[in-house]
Amino acid sequence: MQLSTQEATSAGIFSASKRHRAPDAFDVLEQFGCNVVVRRTHEIYLHDEPTEFCWKIITGCARTVQLMEDGRRQVSEFHWPGDLLGMDDLETYYSDAEAVTDITLRRYPRRVVEAQANNHAPLALWLRTMTLAHLRCARRQIALLGRKTAVEKIASFLLEMDRRFAPVDGRLVELPMSRMDIADYLGLSIETVCRNLTHLQREGTVAILRSGVELRNRDALLEIACGTWS
Amino acid sequence: MQLSTQEATSAGIFSASKRHRAPDAFDVLEQFGCNVVVRRTHEIYLHDEPTEFCWKIITGCARTVQLMEDGRRQVSEFHWPGDLLGMDDLETYYSDAEAVTDITLRRYPRRVVEAQANNHAPLALWLRTMTLAHLRCARRQIALLGRKTAVEKIASFLLEMDRRFAPVDGRLVELPMSRMDIADYLGLSIETVCRNLTHLQREGTVAILRSGVELRNRDALLEIACGTWS
DNA sequence: CGCTCATTTGATTAACATCAAAACCAGTGG
DNA sequence: CCACTGGTTTTGATGTTAATCAAATGAGCG
């Protein structure tokens, strides 16, 4: 089966080994957007609020978070420049979104996005493609959370961060999020995250730096992360 | 913000406490469909195959499964009558889909679905709405896998099964899938699933029957499952 | 420097997995 | 009807992983 050119192009975006975004169907909305800045740790939207806006990340990193009443926390995804926030739900937002670093966003009214999608098929396809990319990401995370050990989770995480946001084509993976964020993303405690990073460092697989982690042996990491569903 | 009528209707489908599907935008494809039957434990589609078809479940239950090389298994979702299978990926299927029970499906060529979506906006919206429902489901599962204890997982699972597929408005939740399926869905071992079901039975919260589980105290289950993200 | 907060390391505990065996159940054939 | 078989489910005993508790180290900042 051959898909349309648009679809094939769209689907390639998230499979690129280094982040590189083609000009997208969202551009038809440019005139309706305005820039906003959100400071580190501040929220972008809140659980249960009506979905009034969506945002495209220009610079910085965001997280979507689910909170339980007793304080347990789960980070469901990290979001990077080019990602779309607030399109994952129809009527109200399902999770909280917060800025991990100071972040610059371009904000669009959902009304307009939905209206445009309704008479601009490439945009509609683009929106579904984006949603599918998030779904694939979520399914990978489900396999990780359900069936991987702590060290496998850490290795998978480092490779994912490298894949999703490595500004330079080098070994350094910047980790703007705290250890607590990583722990809540991987379903671990902070201490377990630290211990396993140290463990990987002792093996010589990675080097831990202030700003992130240097991948000294990608093959070893891939081996540990269990290949396919890394 | 007010969304269109179509969208509001679509969004309501998965939030209904008992399964009840409105006539959907997929109906425009009816002429292109054909019925197929798949026997218990047989596959519907396989990981990495090109996405040639999609299927609407008429009767029966299916599961989507991710397999690691060493045999570890993760069930990412169970699927029920009315659900759409094989629309979760663009070019190739991400997971395997298998019949949990003997299952009747209506099969459609993806080419046609995509072509129709391209010039029939309600169908495009419907497809995105379906994808969003799966994404929401996946995010709930992520919070469950990352942060809930075994007994909380079991309680959440029983309530989810009740919500998603309870043919009668009674206390009985039919569980067509094996304990192994449940374990691989919740990221637990078979034994832990059994033990915690027994534990809930001893408390009088549920009664375990051949065909499923009787919910004797829904409030207690809700309490155990930790409300919000159940 | 002295404060705070994040990270790292160590000691202990709890939760769940694993290993092993018994009970149960659905078919099958006498 | 019963006995036999293969699979699944349940229960029990033990082991392992990661969480928790606690303290030390390190980094950023007035």
Short mmCIF file of C-alpha atoms (C1' of nucleotides) in Angstrom, two decimals:
data_model
loop_
_atom_site.label_atom_id
_atom_site.label_comp_id
_atom_site.label_asym_id
_atom_site.label_seq_id
_atom_site.Cartn_x
_atom_site.Cartn_y
_atom_site.Cartn_z
CA MET A 1 0.00 0.00 0.00
CA GLN A 2 1.21 3.49 -0.83
CA LEU A 3 0.18 6.36 1.40
CA SER A 4 -0.18 9.90 0.19
CA THR A 5 2.94 12.03 0.01
CA GLN A 6 1.75 14.21 2.85
CA GLU A 7 1.22 11.27 5.11
CA ALA A 8 4.54 9.64 4.35
CA THR A 9 6.32 12.93 5.03
CA SER A 10 4.47 13.52 8.27
CA ALA A 11 5.15 10.05 9.55
CA GLY A 12 8.86 10.47 9.10
CA ILE A 13 9.19 13.30 11.53
CA PHE A 14 9.37 11.30 14.69
CA SER A 15 11.43 8.47 13.29
CA ALA A 16 14.37 10.68 12.35
CA SER A 17 17.32 9.75 14.51
CA LYS A 18 18.03 13.39 15.28
CA ARG A 19 15.26 15.93 15.62
CA HIS A 20 14.59 17.66 12.34
CA ARG A 21 11.18 19.05 11.50
CA ALA A 22 9.85 19.67 8.03
CA PRO A 23 7.66 22.74 7.43
CA ASP A 24 4.28 21.58 8.66
CA ALA A 25 0.58 21.93 7.94
CA PHE A 26 0.25 23.93 11.14
CA ASP A 27 1.70 26.91 9.28
CA VAL A 28 -1.73 27.89 8.00
CA LEU A 29 -2.48 28.98 11.59
CA GLU A 30 0.52 31.24 11.95
CA GLN A 31 -1.53 34.45 11.76
CA PHE A 32 -3.63 33.36 14.77
CA GLY A 33 -0.67 32.67 17.05
CA CYS A 34 0.99 34.82 19.69
CA ASN A 35 4.18 34.24 21.66
CA VAL A 36 4.18 33.59 25.38
CA VAL A 37 6.93 32.86 27.88
CA VAL A 38 6.54 30.58 30.89
CA ARG A 39 9.10 30.45 33.69
CA ARG A 40 10.71 27.27 34.96
CA THR A 41 8.34 25.14 37.16
CA HIS A 42 5.30 27.25 36.28
CA GLU A 43 2.26 25.63 34.71
CA ILE A 44 1.20 25.98 31.08
CA TYR A 45 -2.22 24.39 31.56
CA LEU A 46 -3.99 22.52 34.31
CA HIS A 47 -5.88 19.24 34.52
CA ASP A 48 -9.65 19.65 33.95
CA GLU A 49 -9.44 23.17 32.56
CA PRO A 50 -11.34 23.67 29.30
CA THR A 51 -9.07 23.29 26.27
CA GLU A 52 -9.01 26.93 25.26
CA PHE A 53 -5.53 27.04 23.75
CA CYS A 54 -2.78 24.92 22.34
CA TRP A 55 0.91 25.78 22.14
CA LYS A 56 3.85 25.00 19.91
CA ILE A 57 7.16 24.92 21.78
CA ILE A 58 9.72 27.33 20.33
CA THR A 59 12.51 26.89 22.87
CA GLY A 60 12.80 25.05 26.18
CA CYS A 61 11.43 21.86 27.67
CA ALA A 62 8.03 21.03 29.19
CA ARG A 63 6.55 18.05 31.01
CA THR A 64 3.01 16.67 31.27
CA VAL A 65 2.24 15.39 34.73
CA GLN A 66 -0.44 13.31 36.42
CA LEU A 67 -0.88 13.75 40.17
CA MET A 68 -2.56 11.38 42.60
CA GLU A 69 -4.33 12.67 45.68
CA ASP A 70 -1.65 11.38 48.02
CA GLY A 71 1.10 13.17 46.10
CA ARG A 72 2.36 10.35 43.92
CA ARG A 73 3.36 11.80 40.60
CA GLN A 74 3.78 10.44 37.10
CA VAL A 75 5.43 12.37 34.28
CA SER A 76 3.78 11.05 31.14
CA GLU A 77 5.97 12.80 28.60
CA PHE A 78 8.68 15.40 28.09
CA HIS A 79 8.14 17.91 25.30
CA TRP A 80 10.72 19.65 23.14
CA PRO A 81 10.94 22.46 20.58
CA GLY A 82 8.55 21.75 17.73
CA ASP A 83 6.16 19.71 19.90
CA LEU A 84 2.54 20.67 20.19
CA LEU A 85 1.03 20.97 23.67
CA GLY A 86 -2.63 20.93 24.60
CA MET A 87 -3.97 19.08 21.56
CA ASP A 88 -4.14 15.75 23.38
CA ASP A 89 -7.66 16.21 24.67
CA LEU A 90 -10.93 17.43 23.26
CA GLU A 91 -12.88 19.23 25.95
CA THR A 92 -10.66 19.49 29.02
CA TYR A 93 -6.96 18.86 29.54
CA TYR A 94 -6.22 15.42 30.92
CA SER A 95 -2.96 16.25 32.69
CA ASP A 96 -1.02 19.27 33.93
CA ALA A 97 1.66 20.76 31.69
CA GLU A 98 4.58 22.58 33.31
CA ALA A 99 7.72 24.29 32.11
CA VAL A 100 10.86 22.29 32.95
CA THR A 101 13.08 25.18 31.84
CA ASP A 102 12.12 28.74 30.98
CA ILE A 103 10.17 28.17 27.83
CA THR A 104 8.97 30.14 24.81
CA LEU A 105 5.71 29.05 23.24
CA ARG A 106 3.54 30.09 20.36
CA ARG A 107 -0.07 29.97 21.47
CA TYR A 108 -3.12 29.34 19.26
CA PRO A 109 -6.83 29.29 20.12
CA ARG A 110 -8.20 25.77 19.89
CA ARG A 111 -11.42 27.09 18.33
CA VAL A 112 -9.44 28.31 15.35
CA VAL A 113 -7.36 25.15 15.09
CA GLU A 114 -10.45 22.96 15.08
CA ALA A 115 -12.23 25.22 12.61
CA GLN A 116 -9.27 25.21 10.23
CA ALA A 117 -8.87 21.44 10.55
CA ASN A 118 -12.49 21.10 9.55
CA ASN A 119 -11.91 22.59 6.10
CA HIS A 120 -8.24 21.99 5.55
CA ALA A 121 -7.58 18.26 5.19
CA PRO A 122 -3.77 18.42 5.41
CA LEU A 123 -4.07 20.09 8.81
CA ALA A 124 -6.53 17.44 9.98
CA LEU A 125 -4.11 14.73 8.91
CA TRP A 126 -1.25 16.56 10.53
CA LEU A 127 -3.12 16.72 13.84
CA ARG A 128 -3.86 13.01 13.73
CA THR A 129 -0.25 12.29 12.83
CA MET A 130 0.91 14.28 15.87
CA THR A 131 -1.54 12.42 18.08
CA LEU A 132 -0.34 9.09 16.68
CA ALA A 133 3.26 10.03 17.45
CA HIS A 134 2.25 10.69 21.07
CA LEU A 135 0.37 7.41 21.18
CA ARG A 136 3.37 5.48 19.92
CA CYS A 137 5.51 7.22 22.51
CA ALA A 138 2.98 6.34 25.22
CA ARG A 139 2.89 2.67 24.17
CA ARG A 140 6.68 2.49 24.30
CA GLN A 141 6.52 3.98 27.78
CA ILE A 142 3.91 1.42 28.81
CA ALA A 143 6.21 -1.44 27.84
CA LEU A 144 9.07 0.25 29.67
CA LEU A 145 7.08 0.83 32.86
CA GLY A 146 5.46 -2.57 32.86
CA ARG A 147 8.35 -4.83 32.00
CA LYS A 148 11.77 -3.22 32.26
CA THR A 149 14.17 -3.23 35.21
CA ALA A 150 15.57 -0.03 36.71
CA VAL A 151 18.83 -0.07 34.78
CA GLU A 152 17.00 -0.90 31.54
CA LYS A 153 14.70 2.05 32.15
CA ILE A 154 17.63 4.40 32.68
CA ALA A 155 19.44 3.20 29.56
CA SER A 156 16.24 3.51 27.49
CA PHE A 157 15.68 6.99 28.88
CA LEU A 158 19.14 8.22 27.95
CA LEU A 159 18.79 6.87 24.43
CA GLU A 160 15.33 8.42 24.08
CA MET A 161 16.58 11.81 25.24
CA ASP A 162 19.45 11.53 22.80
CA ARG A 163 17.08 10.63 19.99
CA ARG A 164 14.45 13.25 20.77
CA PHE A 165 16.59 16.22 21.63
CA ALA A 166 20.29 16.23 20.95
CA PRO A 167 21.16 19.69 19.64
CA VAL A 168 24.67 18.71 18.65
CA ASP A 169 25.59 15.49 16.91
CA GLY A 170 27.85 14.47 19.74
CA ARG A 171 27.89 12.24 22.75
CA LEU A 172 26.51 14.76 25.23
CA VAL A 173 22.85 14.41 26.19
CA GLU A 174 21.63 17.48 28.05
CA LEU A 175 19.16 16.70 30.81
CA PRO A 176 17.34 19.88 31.78
CA MET A 177 14.96 18.00 34.09
CA SER A 178 15.70 17.11 37.72
CA ARG A 179 16.35 13.61 39.04
CA MET A 180 12.87 13.72 40.52
CA ASP A 181 11.39 14.33 37.07
CA ILE A 182 13.35 11.41 35.67
CA ALA A 183 12.24 9.20 38.55
CA ASP A 184 8.59 10.17 38.07
CA TYR A 185 8.92 9.56 34.34
CA LEU A 186 10.39 6.09 34.78
CA GLY A 187 8.30 4.97 37.74
CA LEU A 188 11.32 4.83 40.06
CA SER A 189 12.56 6.59 43.19
CA ILE A 190 15.15 9.35 42.96
CA GLU A 191 17.68 7.16 44.74
CA THR A 192 17.28 4.32 42.27
CA VAL A 193 17.82 6.73 39.38
CA CYS A 194 21.04 8.00 40.99
CA ARG A 195 22.34 4.57 41.85
CA ASN A 196 21.82 3.20 38.36
CA LEU A 197 23.38 6.26 36.72
CA THR A 198 26.38 5.78 38.99
CA HIS A 199 26.41 2.11 38.10
CA LEU A 200 26.50 2.93 34.37
CA GLN A 201 29.27 5.42 35.05
CA ARG A 202 31.38 2.86 36.94
CA GLU A 203 31.05 0.51 33.98
CA GLY A 204 32.31 3.29 31.73
CA THR A 205 29.09 3.32 29.70
CA VAL A 206 28.31 6.96 30.51
CA ALA A 207 29.90 9.94 32.20
CA ILE A 208 27.75 12.09 34.47
CA LEU A 209 28.26 15.84 34.08
CA ARG A 210 26.57 18.88 35.60
CA SER A 211 24.52 19.62 32.53
CA GLY A 212 23.75 16.09 31.45
CA VAL A 213 25.26 12.77 30.55
CA GLU A 214 27.92 11.82 28.05
CA LEU A 215 27.18 8.58 26.21
CA ARG A 216 30.54 6.82 26.08
CA ASN A 217 29.29 3.51 24.73
CA ARG A 218 26.04 3.66 22.80
CA ASP A 219 26.15 -0.01 21.85
CA ALA A 220 26.36 -1.06 25.49
CA LEU A 221 23.41 1.22 26.29
CA LEU A 222 21.38 -0.25 23.43
CA GLU A 223 22.20 -3.72 24.69
CA ILE A 224 21.06 -2.83 28.21
CA ALA A 225 17.92 -1.07 26.97
CA CYS A 226 16.75 -4.24 25.16
CA GLY A 227 16.83 -3.06 21.58
CA THR A 228 13.46 -3.19 19.95
CA TRP A 229 11.25 -1.26 22.31
CA SER A 230 13.97 1.08 23.53
CA MET B 1 -14.95 27.45 24.29
CA GLN B 2 -17.67 25.50 22.51
CA LEU B 3 -16.65 22.69 20.22
CA SER B 4 -18.75 21.57 17.29
CA THR B 5 -21.63 19.24 17.94
CA GLN B 6 -19.88 16.40 16.20
CA GLU B 7 -16.84 16.74 18.34
CA ALA B 8 -18.72 16.99 21.60
CA THR B 9 -20.67 13.86 20.70
CA SER B 10 -17.58 11.95 19.73
CA ALA B 11 -15.76 12.88 22.90
CA GLY B 12 -18.56 11.55 25.02
CA ILE B 13 -18.27 8.01 23.80
CA PHE B 14 -15.45 6.89 26.00
CA SER B 15 -16.55 8.78 29.07
CA ALA B 16 -19.93 7.05 29.25
CA SER B 17 -20.01 4.87 32.32
CA LYS B 18 -21.43 1.96 30.33
CA ARG B 19 -20.42 1.33 26.74
CA HIS B 20 -22.87 2.93 24.35
CA ARG B 21 -21.83 4.00 20.89
CA ALA B 22 -23.54 6.65 18.81
CA PRO B 23 -23.75 6.12 15.04
CA ASP B 24 -20.35 7.22 13.87
CA ALA B 25 -18.64 8.97 10.96
CA PHE B 26 -17.09 5.65 10.04
CA ASP B 27 -20.42 4.65 8.50
CA VAL B 28 -19.47 6.32 5.20
CA LEU B 29 -17.03 3.43 4.74
CA GLU B 30 -19.57 0.69 5.21
CA GLN B 31 -19.65 -0.28 1.52
CA PHE B 32 -15.90 -0.96 1.54
CA GLY B 33 -15.98 -3.33 4.51
CA CYS B 34 -16.11 -7.10 4.68
CA ASN B 35 -16.57 -9.41 7.64
CA VAL B 36 -13.82 -11.67 8.93
CA VAL B 37 -13.61 -14.08 11.84
CA VAL B 38 -10.46 -14.74 13.86
CA ARG B 39 -10.17 -17.65 16.28
CA ARG B 40 -9.08 -17.33 19.90
CA THR B 41 -5.30 -16.71 20.31
CA HIS B 42 -4.77 -16.14 16.59
CA GLU B 43 -3.27 -12.90 15.36
CA ILE B 44 -5.16 -10.10 13.60
CA TYR B 45 -2.06 -8.17 12.54
CA LEU B 46 1.65 -8.33 13.30
CA HIS B 47 4.26 -5.83 14.41
CA ASP B 48 6.11 -4.18 11.48
CA GLU B 49 3.67 -5.36 8.81
CA PRO B 50 2.49 -2.59 6.47
CA THR B 51 -0.83 -1.10 7.59
CA GLU B 52 -2.96 -2.53 4.81
CA PHE B 53 -6.22 -2.88 6.73
CA CYS B 54 -8.07 -1.71 9.75
CA TRP B 55 -10.88 -3.50 11.57
CA LYS B 56 -13.94 -2.64 13.60
CA ILE B 57 -14.74 -5.20 16.28
CA ILE B 58 -18.27 -6.57 15.97
CA THR B 59 -18.18 -9.21 18.71
CA GLY B 60 -15.43 -10.58 20.95
CA CYS B 61 -12.31 -9.23 22.61
CA ALA B 62 -8.81 -8.49 21.27
CA ARG B 63 -5.49 -7.46 22.79
CA THR B 64 -2.54 -5.48 21.46
CA VAL B 65 0.76 -6.87 22.63
CA GLN B 66 4.40 -5.79 22.70
CA LEU B 67 7.00 -8.55 22.93
CA MET B 68 10.62 -8.24 24.03
CA GLU B 69 13.31 -10.49 22.63
CA ASP B 70 13.68 -12.45 25.86
CA GLY B 71 9.96 -13.19 25.99
CA ARG B 72 8.81 -10.49 28.36
CA ARG B 73 5.37 -9.36 27.24
CA GLN B 74 3.29 -6.24 27.70
CA VAL B 75 -0.39 -6.02 26.81
CA SER B 76 -0.94 -2.37 25.94
CA GLU B 77 -4.70 -2.45 25.59
CA PHE B 78 -7.77 -4.66 25.44
CA HIS B 79 -10.27 -3.94 22.69
CA TRP B 80 -14.05 -4.45 22.71
CA PRO B 81 -16.97 -4.37 20.29
CA GLY B 82 -17.10 -1.00 18.57
CA ASP B 83 -13.34 -0.40 18.90
CA LEU B 84 -11.23 0.25 15.85
CA LEU B 85 -8.06 -1.81 15.40
CA GLY B 86 -5.09 -1.04 13.20
CA MET B 87 -5.57 2.73 12.93
CA ASP B 88 -2.95 3.48 15.59
CA ASP B 89 -0.04 3.65 13.20
CA LEU B 90 0.62 5.19 9.84
CA GLU B 91 2.97 2.99 7.85
CA THR B 92 3.50 -0.20 9.82
CA TYR B 93 1.76 -1.65 12.87
CA TYR B 94 3.55 -0.90 16.11
CA SER B 95 2.34 -3.92 18.09
CA ASP B 96 0.78 -7.33 17.52
CA ALA B 97 -3.01 -7.65 17.76
CA GLU B 98 -4.48 -11.00 18.78
CA ALA B 99 -7.95 -12.38 19.40
CA VAL B 100 -8.59 -13.02 23.09
CA THR B 101 -11.85 -14.78 22.28
CA ASP B 102 -13.20 -15.90 18.92
CA ILE B 103 -13.87 -12.56 17.32
CA THR B 104 -15.89 -11.11 14.46
CA LEU B 105 -14.46 -8.09 12.70
CA ARG B 106 -15.40 -5.81 9.88
CA ARG B 107 -12.33 -5.11 7.80
CA TYR B 108 -11.65 -1.98 5.72
CA PRO B 109 -8.70 -1.11 3.46
CA ARG B 110 -6.61 1.65 4.99
CA ARG B 111 -6.13 3.24 1.55
CA VAL B 112 -9.85 3.87 1.36
CA VAL B 113 -10.11 5.10 4.94
CA GLU B 114 -7.30 7.60 4.43
CA ALA B 115 -8.71 8.72 1.08
CA GLN B 116 -12.17 9.26 2.56
CA ALA B 117 -10.75 11.09 5.55
CA ASN B 118 -8.99 13.41 3.15
CA ASN B 119 -12.24 14.77 1.73
CA HIS B 120 -14.72 14.08 4.49
CA ALA B 121 -13.92 16.27 7.49
CA PRO B 122 -16.25 14.53 9.98
CA LEU B 123 -14.44 11.25 9.34
CA ALA B 124 -11.06 12.94 9.83
CA LEU B 125 -12.26 14.35 13.14
CA TRP B 126 -13.68 11.00 14.13
CA LEU B 127 -10.35 9.30 13.46
CA ARG B 128 -8.50 11.84 15.59
CA THR B 129 -11.11 11.49 18.31
CA MET B 130 -10.59 7.72 18.36
CA THR B 131 -6.83 8.19 18.51
CA LEU B 132 -7.23 10.66 21.36
CA ALA B 133 -9.35 8.17 23.28
CA HIS B 134 -6.58 5.60 22.93
CA LEU B 135 -4.01 8.18 24.02
CA ARG B 136 -6.01 9.05 27.12
CA CYS B 137 -6.31 5.35 27.87
CA ALA B 138 -2.55 4.91 27.42
CA ARG B 139 -1.78 7.85 29.74
CA ARG B 140 -4.01 6.41 32.42
CA GLN B 141 -2.16 3.12 32.02
CA ILE B 142 1.18 4.92 32.31
CA ALA B 143 0.17 6.39 35.68
CA LEU B 144 -1.07 2.99 36.79
CA LEU B 145 2.10 1.16 35.76
CA GLY B 146 4.45 3.81 37.09
CA ARG B 147 2.90 4.62 40.43
CA LYS B 148 0.28 2.15 41.64
CA THR B 149 0.73 -0.86 43.91
CA ALA B 150 -0.39 -4.35 42.92
CA VAL B 151 -3.74 -4.21 44.69
CA GLU B 152 -4.42 -0.72 43.33
CA LYS B 153 -3.69 -2.00 39.83
CA ILE B 154 -6.11 -4.89 40.25
CA ALA B 155 -8.89 -2.68 41.60
CA SER B 156 -8.35 -0.16 38.80
CA PHE B 157 -8.41 -2.96 36.26
CA LEU B 158 -11.70 -4.38 37.49
CA LEU B 159 -13.33 -0.95 37.42
CA GLU B 160 -11.97 -0.29 33.94
CA MET B 161 -13.29 -3.58 32.63
CA ASP B 162 -16.64 -2.80 34.21
CA ARG B 163 -16.69 0.64 32.64
CA ARG B 164 -15.52 -0.45 29.20
CA PHE B 165 -17.44 -3.63 28.72
CA ALA B 166 -20.23 -4.63 31.04
CA PRO B 167 -23.00 -6.05 28.87
CA VAL B 168 -25.54 -6.11 31.67
CA ASP B 169 -26.02 -3.36 34.19
CA GLY B 170 -25.18 -5.66 37.03
CA ARG B 171 -22.31 -6.46 39.32
CA LEU B 172 -20.75 -9.16 37.17
CA VAL B 173 -17.66 -8.23 35.20
CA GLU B 174 -16.82 -10.88 32.62
CA LEU B 175 -13.11 -11.43 32.15
CA PRO B 176 -12.54 -13.29 28.88
CA MET B 177 -8.75 -12.90 29.13
CA SER B 178 -6.44 -15.21 31.07
CA ARG B 179 -4.61 -14.34 34.28
CA MET B 180 -1.45 -14.11 32.22
CA ASP B 181 -3.06 -11.46 30.02
CA ILE B 182 -4.11 -9.51 33.09
CA ALA B 183 -0.62 -9.82 34.55
CA ASP B 184 1.01 -8.64 31.32
CA TYR B 185 -1.46 -5.75 31.12
CA LEU B 186 -0.76 -4.59 34.69
CA GLY B 187 2.99 -5.24 34.74
CA LEU B 188 2.68 -7.95 37.41
CA SER B 189 3.29 -11.69 37.69
CA ILE B 190 0.40 -14.14 37.38
CA GLU B 191 0.81 -15.09 41.01
CA THR B 192 0.54 -11.52 42.22
CA VAL B 193 -2.67 -11.08 40.22
CA CYS B 194 -4.15 -14.20 41.83
CA ARG B 195 -3.06 -13.32 45.32
CA ASN B 196 -4.51 -9.85 45.17
CA LEU B 197 -7.79 -11.05 43.69
CA THR B 198 -8.00 -13.56 46.54
CA HIS B 199 -7.19 -10.78 48.96
CA LEU B 200 -10.05 -8.65 47.60
CA GLN B 201 -12.33 -11.67 47.82
CA ARG B 202 -11.41 -12.32 51.48
CA GLU B 203 -12.27 -8.70 52.27
CA GLY B 204 -15.65 -9.23 50.61
CA THR B 205 -14.98 -6.57 47.99
CA VAL B 206 -15.36 -8.99 45.08
CA ALA B 207 -16.40 -12.58 44.43
CA ILE B 208 -14.34 -14.62 41.98
CA LEU B 209 -16.37 -16.73 39.58
CA ARG B 210 -15.45 -18.97 36.64
CA SER B 211 -16.53 -16.43 34.07
CA GLY B 212 -15.37 -13.29 35.78
CA VAL B 213 -15.64 -11.27 38.95
CA GLU B 214 -18.62 -9.95 40.84
CA LEU B 215 -18.14 -6.46 42.21
CA ARG B 216 -19.67 -6.61 45.68
CA ASN B 217 -18.49 -3.23 46.89
CA ARG B 218 -17.77 -0.70 44.16
CA ASP B 219 -17.06 2.10 46.64
CA ALA B 220 -14.36 0.06 48.33
CA LEU B 221 -12.83 -0.72 44.92
CA LEU B 222 -12.89 2.96 43.97
CA GLU B 223 -11.21 3.80 47.26
CA ILE B 224 -8.49 1.22 46.66
CA ALA B 225 -8.00 2.27 43.04
CA CYS B 226 -7.23 5.87 44.09
CA GLY B 227 -10.11 7.72 42.52
CA THR B 228 -9.03 10.23 39.96
CA TRP B 229 -6.80 8.24 37.63
CA SER B 230 -8.61 4.95 38.08
"C1'" DC C 1 30.93 32.12 54.18
"C1'" DG C 2 26.48 30.15 55.44
"C1'" DC C 3 22.17 28.97 53.72
"C1'" DT C 4 19.14 26.07 50.93
"C1'" DC C 5 18.05 22.65 47.86
"C1'" DA C 6 19.43 18.78 44.82
"C1'" DT C 7 22.12 14.82 44.40
"C1'" DT C 8 24.63 10.94 45.94
"C1'" DT C 9 25.73 7.09 48.97
"C1'" DG C 10 24.69 3.72 52.64
"C1'" DA C 11 21.64 0.59 55.64
"C1'" DT C 12 17.38 -1.50 56.16
"C1'" DT C 13 12.72 -2.88 54.83
"C1'" DA C 14 8.82 -3.97 52.01
"C1'" DA C 15 6.80 -5.40 47.86
"C1'" DC C 16 6.74 -8.24 44.38
"C1'" DA C 17 9.01 -12.03 41.56
"C1'" DT C 18 10.44 -16.58 41.33
"C1'" DC C 19 10.32 -21.32 42.31
"C1'" DA C 20 7.55 -25.22 43.57
"C1'" DA C 21 3.53 -27.80 44.38
"C1'" DA C 22 -1.34 -28.46 44.90
"C1'" DA C 23 -6.09 -27.69 43.36
"C1'" DC C 24 -9.14 -26.92 39.81
"C1'" DC C 25 -11.29 -27.20 35.25
"C1'" DA C 26 -12.49 -28.56 30.52
"C1'" DG C 27 -12.06 -32.03 27.33
"C1'" DT C 28 -11.66 -36.74 25.84
"C1'" DG C 29 -12.46 -41.42 25.75
"C1'" DG C 30 -13.66 -45.50 28.09
"C1'" DC D 1 -20.91 -42.07 34.78
"C1'" DC D 2 -15.86 -42.12 35.76
"C1'" DA D 3 -10.85 -41.75 35.11
"C1'" DC D 4 -7.22 -39.60 32.64
"C1'" DT D 5 -4.81 -35.56 30.56
"C1'" DG D 6 -3.13 -30.94 29.77
"C1'" DG D 7 -3.68 -26.61 30.87
"C1'" DT D 8 -4.78 -22.80 34.03
"C1'" DT D 9 -5.34 -21.01 38.53
"C1'" DT D 10 -4.36 -20.86 43.31
"C1'" DT D 11 -1.49 -21.21 47.42
"C1'" DG D 12 2.92 -21.53 49.84
"C1'" DA D 13 8.09 -20.73 50.72
"C1'" DT D 14 11.98 -18.19 49.46
"C1'" DG D 15 14.77 -14.70 46.94
"C1'" DT D 16 15.57 -10.22 44.65
"C1'" DT D 17 14.70 -5.74 43.38
"C1'" DA D 18 13.78 -1.43 44.33
"C1'" DA D 19 11.63 1.65 48.06
"C1'" DT D 20 12.30 3.83 52.24
"C1'" DC D 21 14.86 5.91 55.81
"C1'" DA D 22 18.93 8.44 57.00
"C1'" DA D 23 23.03 10.90 56.44
"C1'" DA D 24 26.75 13.02 53.71
"C1'" DT D 25 28.25 15.57 49.83
"C1'" DG D 26 27.86 19.02 46.36
"C1'" DA D 27 26.12 23.19 43.82
"C1'" DG D 28 24.00 27.73 43.48
"C1'" DC D 29 23.39 32.13 45.61
"C1'" DG D 30 22.85 36.19 48.63
#
